[in-house]
Amino acid sequence: GLVLILFSAKPEWFGQNRSSVIGFIQLLAMLLGIGLEALGCALSLDSLWARKERSIVADFGMRLISTGYVIALFAGLSDIFTGAMNGSSGKSPQFGPYEQTGFEIGLVVIIIGLLMMIPYASLGKKEEPTQEKETA
């Protein structure tokens, strides 16, 4: 996911910069990378709850992650959706300031959801192995 994000957001780092605007394939790669990152983070944080039942806040955080991804997905592809619906085939889609703002809002929602999934109650506790008492 991180490689896809870096490759699509900064292609000049890899010697692949061909235009000054973000293209459709570049945008799809960035959105796929964000999705893979969000999924990986959510699964990693979910594994911290393996021994306990997830809290309501953590469940809500999981849903917030997916909602944030949908926001980022639709904000990133909004110019393509509206262009196809309006029939403006001569105009190329752009990743403009409105799309960027919606994309950033989606990322903030994903981050809030990830923060909600952290099991804060068990972070400071160390589990000690149980020892059986010897009876004489």
XYZ file of C-alpha atoms in Angstrom, residues 27-126:
100
model
C -5.488 8.475 -8.761
C -6.725 4.884 -8.823
C -3.326 3.650 -7.647
C -3.338 6.198 -4.819
C -6.854 5.189 -3.761
C -5.956 1.498 -3.879
C -2.847 2.198 -1.789
C -4.885 4.124 0.789
C -7.363 1.234 0.922
C -4.592 -1.312 1.471
C -3.028 0.861 4.169
C -6.358 1.329 5.960
C -7.107 -2.396 5.764
C -3.658 -3.329 7.055
C -3.859 -0.875 9.944
C -7.383 -1.985 10.859
C -6.410 -5.668 10.855
C -3.294 -4.936 12.923
C -5.268 -2.970 15.496
C -7.986 -5.623 15.496
C -5.384 -8.245 16.392
C -4.696 -6.340 19.619
C -8.246 -7.235 20.679
C -7.691 -10.980 20.052
C -8.072 -12.092 23.657
C -10.927 -9.751 24.548
C -14.196 -8.733 23.051
C -13.921 -5.495 21.105
C -15.448 -2.460 22.745
C -18.272 -0.436 21.232
C -15.823 2.381 20.503
C -13.527 -0.008 18.629
C -16.466 -1.352 16.601
C -17.496 2.178 15.763
C -13.868 2.935 14.818
C -13.835 -0.010 12.398
C -16.942 1.338 10.694
C -15.485 4.836 10.666
C -12.404 3.549 8.824
C -14.529 2.098 6.057
C -16.678 5.248 5.936
C -13.560 7.403 5.617
C -12.326 5.261 2.758
C -15.648 5.619 0.953
C -15.463 9.404 1.454
C -11.915 9.484 0.063
C -12.871 7.202 -2.818
C -15.871 9.224 -3.931
C -14.130 12.563 -3.375
C -11.143 11.446 -5.423
C -13.268 10.115 -8.254
C -15.977 12.804 -8.104
C -14.771 14.644 -11.214
C -14.863 11.393 -13.154
C -18.363 10.583 -11.884
C -19.739 14.060 -12.621
C -18.007 14.254 -15.990
C -19.506 10.961 -17.057
C -22.949 12.013 -15.891
C -22.815 15.443 -17.530
C -21.496 14.064 -20.799
C -18.387 16.263 -20.886
C -16.224 13.877 -22.874
C -13.921 16.578 -24.297
C -12.743 17.728 -20.871
C -10.161 15.669 -19.016
C -10.867 14.896 -15.339
C -8.868 16.827 -12.776
C -7.927 16.302 -9.167
C -8.723 19.844 -8.119
C -9.024 21.651 -4.798
C -12.528 20.351 -4.036
C -11.502 16.768 -4.690
C -8.369 17.259 -2.615
C -10.352 18.675 0.319
C -12.801 15.759 0.244
C -9.899 13.305 -0.019
C -8.239 14.874 3.029
C -11.505 14.775 4.992
C -11.760 11.059 4.191
C -8.206 10.503 5.433
C -8.936 12.370 8.667
C -12.003 10.170 9.229
C -9.842 7.069 8.644
C -7.280 8.312 11.186
C -9.977 9.022 13.777
C -11.338 5.503 13.249
C -7.873 4.007 13.694
C -7.362 5.940 16.915
C -10.694 4.650 18.193
C -9.597 1.040 17.616
C -6.579 1.204 19.938
C -7.226 -0.778 23.156
C -6.130 1.977 25.533
C -7.227 0.091 28.659
C -4.752 -2.736 28.104
C -1.770 -0.676 26.933
C -0.224 -0.145 30.363
C -1.024 -3.564 31.782
C 1.402 -6.446 31.589
